[in-house]
XYZ file of C-alpha atoms in Angstrom:
358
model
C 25.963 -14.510 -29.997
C 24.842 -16.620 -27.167
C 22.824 -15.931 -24.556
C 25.646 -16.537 -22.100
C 27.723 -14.017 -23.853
C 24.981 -11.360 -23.913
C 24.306 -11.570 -20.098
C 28.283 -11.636 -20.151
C 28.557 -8.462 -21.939
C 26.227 -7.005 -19.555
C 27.993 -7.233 -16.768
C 31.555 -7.647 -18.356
C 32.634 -3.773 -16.970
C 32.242 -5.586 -13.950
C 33.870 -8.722 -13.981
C 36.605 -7.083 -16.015
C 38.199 -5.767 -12.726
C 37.402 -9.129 -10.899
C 39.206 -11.164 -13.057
C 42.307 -9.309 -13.348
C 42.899 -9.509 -9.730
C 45.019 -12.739 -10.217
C 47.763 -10.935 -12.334
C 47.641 -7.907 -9.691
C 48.384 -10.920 -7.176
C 51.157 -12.471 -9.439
C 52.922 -8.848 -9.731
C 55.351 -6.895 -7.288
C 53.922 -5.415 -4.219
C 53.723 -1.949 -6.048
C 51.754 1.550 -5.381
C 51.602 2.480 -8.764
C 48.885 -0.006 -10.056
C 48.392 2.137 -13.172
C 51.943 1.040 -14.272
C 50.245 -2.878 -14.591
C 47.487 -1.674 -17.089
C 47.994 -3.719 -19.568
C 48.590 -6.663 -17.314
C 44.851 -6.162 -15.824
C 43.505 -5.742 -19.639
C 45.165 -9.088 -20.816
C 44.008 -10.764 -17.872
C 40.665 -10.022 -18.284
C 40.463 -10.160 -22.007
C 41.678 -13.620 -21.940
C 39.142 -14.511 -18.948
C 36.291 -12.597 -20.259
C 36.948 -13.417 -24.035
C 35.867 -9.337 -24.481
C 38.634 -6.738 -25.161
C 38.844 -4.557 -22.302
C 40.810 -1.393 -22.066
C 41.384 0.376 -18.649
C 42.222 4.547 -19.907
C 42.102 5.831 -16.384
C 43.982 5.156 -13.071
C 44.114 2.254 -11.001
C 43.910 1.920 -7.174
C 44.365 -1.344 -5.264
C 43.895 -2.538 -1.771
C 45.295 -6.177 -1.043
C 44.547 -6.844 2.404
C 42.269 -7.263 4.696
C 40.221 -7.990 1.676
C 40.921 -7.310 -1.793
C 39.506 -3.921 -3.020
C 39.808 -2.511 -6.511
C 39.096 0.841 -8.353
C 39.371 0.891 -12.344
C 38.686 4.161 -14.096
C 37.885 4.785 -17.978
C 36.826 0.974 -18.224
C 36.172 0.202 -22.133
C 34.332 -2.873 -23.439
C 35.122 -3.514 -26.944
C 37.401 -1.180 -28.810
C 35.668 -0.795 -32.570
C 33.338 1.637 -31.327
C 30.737 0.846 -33.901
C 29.415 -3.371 -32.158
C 28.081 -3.871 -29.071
C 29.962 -2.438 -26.501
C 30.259 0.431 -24.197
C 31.988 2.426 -21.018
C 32.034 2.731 -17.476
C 33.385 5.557 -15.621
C 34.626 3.988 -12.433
C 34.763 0.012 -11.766
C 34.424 -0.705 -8.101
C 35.105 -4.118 -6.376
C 35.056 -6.046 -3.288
C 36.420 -9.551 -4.099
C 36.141 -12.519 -1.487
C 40.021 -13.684 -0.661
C 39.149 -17.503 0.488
C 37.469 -17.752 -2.662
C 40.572 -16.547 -4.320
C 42.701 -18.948 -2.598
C 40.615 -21.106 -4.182
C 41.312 -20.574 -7.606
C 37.528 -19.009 -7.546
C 36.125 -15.434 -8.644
C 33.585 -14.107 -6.156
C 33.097 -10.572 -5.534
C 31.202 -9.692 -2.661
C 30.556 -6.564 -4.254
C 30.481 -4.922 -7.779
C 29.650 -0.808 -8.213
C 29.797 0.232 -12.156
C 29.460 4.205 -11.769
C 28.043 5.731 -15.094
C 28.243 2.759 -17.086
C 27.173 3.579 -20.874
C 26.528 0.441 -22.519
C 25.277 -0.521 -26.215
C 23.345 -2.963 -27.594
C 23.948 -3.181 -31.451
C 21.614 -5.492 -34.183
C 23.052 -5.595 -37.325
C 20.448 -4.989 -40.945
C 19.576 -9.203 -40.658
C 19.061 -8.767 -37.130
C 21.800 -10.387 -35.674
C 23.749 -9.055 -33.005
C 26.919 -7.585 -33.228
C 29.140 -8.916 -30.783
C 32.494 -7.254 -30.113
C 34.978 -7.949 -32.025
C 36.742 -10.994 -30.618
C 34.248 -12.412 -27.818
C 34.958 -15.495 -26.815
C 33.261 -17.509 -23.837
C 33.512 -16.154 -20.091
C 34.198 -17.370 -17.113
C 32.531 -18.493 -14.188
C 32.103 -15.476 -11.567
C 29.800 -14.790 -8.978
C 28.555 -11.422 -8.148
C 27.136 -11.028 -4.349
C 25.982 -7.983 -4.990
C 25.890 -5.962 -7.818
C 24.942 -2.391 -8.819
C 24.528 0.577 -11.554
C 24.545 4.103 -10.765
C 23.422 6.048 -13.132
C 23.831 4.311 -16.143
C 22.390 4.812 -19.921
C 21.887 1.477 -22.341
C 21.276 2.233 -25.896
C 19.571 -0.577 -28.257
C 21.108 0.369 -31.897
C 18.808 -0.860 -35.001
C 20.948 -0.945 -37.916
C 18.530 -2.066 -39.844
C 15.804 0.970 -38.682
C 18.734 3.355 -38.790
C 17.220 4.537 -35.059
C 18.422 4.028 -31.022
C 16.339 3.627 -28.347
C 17.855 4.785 -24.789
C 17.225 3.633 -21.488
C 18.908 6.324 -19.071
C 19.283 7.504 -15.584
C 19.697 3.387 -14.321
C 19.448 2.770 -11.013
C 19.801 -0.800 -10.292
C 20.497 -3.438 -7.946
C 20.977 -7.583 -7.613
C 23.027 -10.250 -7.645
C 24.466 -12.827 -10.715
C 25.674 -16.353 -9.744
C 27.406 -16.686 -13.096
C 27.776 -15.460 -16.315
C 25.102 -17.909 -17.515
C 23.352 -17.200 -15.364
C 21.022 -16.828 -12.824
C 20.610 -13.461 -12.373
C 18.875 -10.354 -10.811
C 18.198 -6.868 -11.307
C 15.916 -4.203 -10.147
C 15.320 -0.796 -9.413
C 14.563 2.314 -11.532
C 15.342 3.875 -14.642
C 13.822 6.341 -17.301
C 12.820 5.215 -20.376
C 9.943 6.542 -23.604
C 10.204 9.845 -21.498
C 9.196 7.661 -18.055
C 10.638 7.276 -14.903
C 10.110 3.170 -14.423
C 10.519 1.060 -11.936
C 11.969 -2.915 -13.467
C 12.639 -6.078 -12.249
C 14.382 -8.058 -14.260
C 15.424 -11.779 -13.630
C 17.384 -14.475 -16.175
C 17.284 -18.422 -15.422
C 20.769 -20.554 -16.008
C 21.564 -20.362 -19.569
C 20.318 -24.117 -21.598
C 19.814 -25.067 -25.597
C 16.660 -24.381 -25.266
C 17.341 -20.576 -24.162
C 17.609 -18.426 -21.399
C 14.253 -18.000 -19.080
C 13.509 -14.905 -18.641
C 11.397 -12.688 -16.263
C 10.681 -8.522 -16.947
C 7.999 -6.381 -15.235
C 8.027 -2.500 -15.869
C 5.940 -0.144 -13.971
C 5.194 3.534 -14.618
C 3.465 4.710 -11.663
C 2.671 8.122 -12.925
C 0.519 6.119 -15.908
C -0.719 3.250 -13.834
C 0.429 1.012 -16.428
C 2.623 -2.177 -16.103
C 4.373 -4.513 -18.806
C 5.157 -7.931 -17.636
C 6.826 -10.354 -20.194
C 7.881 -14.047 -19.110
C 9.555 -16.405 -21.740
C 12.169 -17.604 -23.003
C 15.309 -15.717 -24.960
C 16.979 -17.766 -27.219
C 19.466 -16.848 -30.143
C 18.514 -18.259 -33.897
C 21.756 -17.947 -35.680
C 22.709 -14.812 -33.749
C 19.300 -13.304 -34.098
C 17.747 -12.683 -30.484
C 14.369 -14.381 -30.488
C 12.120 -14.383 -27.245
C 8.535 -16.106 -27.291
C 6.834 -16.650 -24.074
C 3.491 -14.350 -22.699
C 2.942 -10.570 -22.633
C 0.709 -8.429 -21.005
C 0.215 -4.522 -20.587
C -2.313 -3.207 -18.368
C -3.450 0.079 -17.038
C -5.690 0.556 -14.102
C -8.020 3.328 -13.751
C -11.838 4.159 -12.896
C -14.875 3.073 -14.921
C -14.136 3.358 -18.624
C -10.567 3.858 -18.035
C -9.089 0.387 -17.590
C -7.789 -1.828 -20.163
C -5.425 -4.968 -20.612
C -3.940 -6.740 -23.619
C -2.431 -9.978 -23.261
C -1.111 -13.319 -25.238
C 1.319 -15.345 -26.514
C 4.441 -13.035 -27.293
C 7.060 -13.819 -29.868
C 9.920 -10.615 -30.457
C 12.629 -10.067 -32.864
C 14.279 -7.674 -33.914
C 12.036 -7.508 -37.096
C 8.886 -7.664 -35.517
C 6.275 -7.925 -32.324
C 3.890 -10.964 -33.156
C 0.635 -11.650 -30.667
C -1.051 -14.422 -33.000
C -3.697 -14.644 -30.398
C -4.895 -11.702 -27.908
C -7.315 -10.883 -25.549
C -8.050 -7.280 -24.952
C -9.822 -6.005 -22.245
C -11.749 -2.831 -21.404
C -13.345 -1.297 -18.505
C -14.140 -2.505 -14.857
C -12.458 -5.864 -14.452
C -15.797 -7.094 -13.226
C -17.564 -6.172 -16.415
C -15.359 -5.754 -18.932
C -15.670 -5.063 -22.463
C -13.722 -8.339 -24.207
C -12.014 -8.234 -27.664
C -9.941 -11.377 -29.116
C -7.900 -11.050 -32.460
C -4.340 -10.680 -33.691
C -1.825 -8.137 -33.636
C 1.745 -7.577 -35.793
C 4.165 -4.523 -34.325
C 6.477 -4.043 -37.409
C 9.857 -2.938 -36.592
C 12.567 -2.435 -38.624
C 12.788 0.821 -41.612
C 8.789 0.166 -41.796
C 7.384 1.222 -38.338
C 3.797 0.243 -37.950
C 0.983 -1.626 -35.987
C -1.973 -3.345 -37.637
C -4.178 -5.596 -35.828
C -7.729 -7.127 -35.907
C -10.342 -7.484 -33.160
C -13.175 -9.184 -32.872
C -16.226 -9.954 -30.225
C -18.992 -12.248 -30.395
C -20.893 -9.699 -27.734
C -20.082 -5.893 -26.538
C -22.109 -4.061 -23.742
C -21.287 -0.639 -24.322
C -23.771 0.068 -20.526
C -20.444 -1.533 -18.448
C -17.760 1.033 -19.866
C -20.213 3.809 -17.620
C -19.838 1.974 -14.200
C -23.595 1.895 -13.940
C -26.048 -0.850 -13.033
C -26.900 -3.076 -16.060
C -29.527 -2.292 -18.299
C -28.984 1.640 -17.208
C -31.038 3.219 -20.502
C -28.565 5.419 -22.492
C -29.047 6.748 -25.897
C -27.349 4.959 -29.197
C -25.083 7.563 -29.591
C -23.939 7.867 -25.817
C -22.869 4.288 -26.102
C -21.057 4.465 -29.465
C -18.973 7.217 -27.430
C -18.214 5.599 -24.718
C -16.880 2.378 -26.467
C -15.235 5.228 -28.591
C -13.568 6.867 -25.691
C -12.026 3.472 -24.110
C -9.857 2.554 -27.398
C -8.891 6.304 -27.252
C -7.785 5.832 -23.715
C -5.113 3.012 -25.161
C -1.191 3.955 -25.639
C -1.113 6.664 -28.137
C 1.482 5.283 -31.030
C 3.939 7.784 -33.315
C 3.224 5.362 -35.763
C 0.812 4.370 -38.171
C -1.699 2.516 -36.700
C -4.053 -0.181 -39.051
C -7.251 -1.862 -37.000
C -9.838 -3.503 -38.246
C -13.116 -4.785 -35.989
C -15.837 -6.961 -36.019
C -18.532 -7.242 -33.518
C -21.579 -9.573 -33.909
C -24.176 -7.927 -31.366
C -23.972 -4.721 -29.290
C -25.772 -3.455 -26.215
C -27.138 -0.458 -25.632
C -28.925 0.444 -22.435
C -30.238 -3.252 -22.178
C -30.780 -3.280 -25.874
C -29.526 -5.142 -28.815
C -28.810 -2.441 -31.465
């Protein structure tokens, strides 16, 4: 599926209402707008190249700019491929535009929208049945209240949910560019995310994503590009996740990212602990496997570790062998506790002491 699509399907409960405006112009001046269902859903089918279904009722205001309400909005009808609902559909359409022959909605409100992400066991992923290419549309404004978005792993026979979505932006067309932001909870976190997409190329789609979890001090930024490798999502580009804190308590990891569905790769990382102005500096490697085998390994390595800086004192403060060895002990146990098995191995050539090679 291409990237276009995917950033279609996002959104598609949305433009699914926006599109189907021009049959609601092309019918009888009407109250019952319910009786043209299946007028809206062939409309936007055919626009959207996504099967939509409208269950609920329909409400329509023509003039003195076009307002729409769909209810029971369905995006893809299989159930078991990407996909998903929305409980009410609310939009605000631009009527120059319209008597343009253009799609501009100066407004777009998906209430509950429950949307799902599925990758199939070879880590493709599964578009609805029958997706086709989209239209161009432009979003003014655009927002989520309360929505859920569940990532399905066939191939790991587990989902991971992101729920209670709260966000806002804008998307200049379905390729792209695009912007979202606000809050939502996921890993059993409230988070705030931005999230911004470049204009869809061959090359892939550029894409921007910083998470922050305020309670935890911690923040994940990613910045790359997401391509599609024969319908396998691919994105490779630079990751970091950082947590502040007091002496001893802060630590960063950061490098070249590449993520599939099968795995997390960081070929090359830096990891830093402690006071940014000291820190305690690790390079290596690191391999998050995904998939039905779940697990982490990685290797570290330093050239030079002074255990004195992860105390906040002055250099050369004396400390005993064994209070150091704890300390440098207590900052990798203040990393991201994993539910998974968890393989390091480390290397350091010299370490420090109290001002003294040991």
């Amino acid at each position: 599926m291409r990237g276009a699509s995917v950033q279609g399907f996002l959104i598609a409960t949305a433009t699914a209402i926006i599109l189907a405006v021009a049959a609601a112009f092309a019918a009888p001046l009407v109250v019952d707008w319910t009786a043209w269902r299946t007028t809206f859903e062939s409309e936007a089918t055919r626009t959207l190249g996504v099967p939509v279904l409208i269950r609920g009722t329909i409400d329509a205001d023509l003039l003195p700019a076009p307002k729409l309400i769909l209810r029971g909005v369905t995006i893809g009808t299989d159930g078991v491929s990407s996909g998903g609902t929305v409980e009410e559909v609310r939009a605000e359409l631009s009527l120059g535009a319209l008597m343009r022959g253009l799609v501009e909605a100066r407004g777009v409100t998906l209430v509950r929208p429950a949307l799902r992400l599925v990758v199939d066991n070879a880590g493709r992923l599964v578009a609805p049945t029958g997706t086709g290419t989209p239209a161009s549309v432009t979003i003014d404004r655009l927002e989520l209240r309360d929505g859920s978005l569940d990532l399905v792993d066939r191939a790991g026979d587990r989902t991971i949910r992101f729920q209670r979505m709260d966000l806002r932006g804008d998307m200049r067309d379905f390729s792209g560019p695009f912007r979202l932001e606000g809050e939502m909870e996921a890993f059993g976190a409230r988070r705030t995310v931005r999230l911004s997409a470049g204009k869809s190329a061959p090359e892939g789609t550029r894409l921007r994503l910083i998470a922050e979890d305020a309670a935890a001090a911690r923040t994940l930024d990613l910045d790359g590009l997401l391509r599609f490798d024969r319908g396998t999502p691919v994105f490779e580009g630079k990751g970091s996740l950082a947590q502040q804190g007091t002496a001893g308590a802060a630590w960063r990891v950061a490098g070249p990212l590449r993520l599939a569905p099968n795995a997390a790769v960081m070929e090359t990382l830096d990891l830093s602990l402690g006071d940014e102005a000291r820190p305690v500096q690790f390079g290596g490697s690191a391999r998050l496997s995904l998939g039905s085998a779940l697990g982490l390994d990685a290797v570290l390595n330093a050239r030079s570790v002074d255990a004195d800086s992860l105390f906040g004192a002055a250099p050369g403060a004396i400390r005993a062998p064994e209070e150091g060895l704890a300390a440098l002990a207590g900052a990798f146990a203040r990393l991201p506790e994993a539910p998974i098995p968890v393989r390091v191995g480390m290397a350091v050539d010299q370490l420090t002491i109290g001002g003294t090679v040991v």
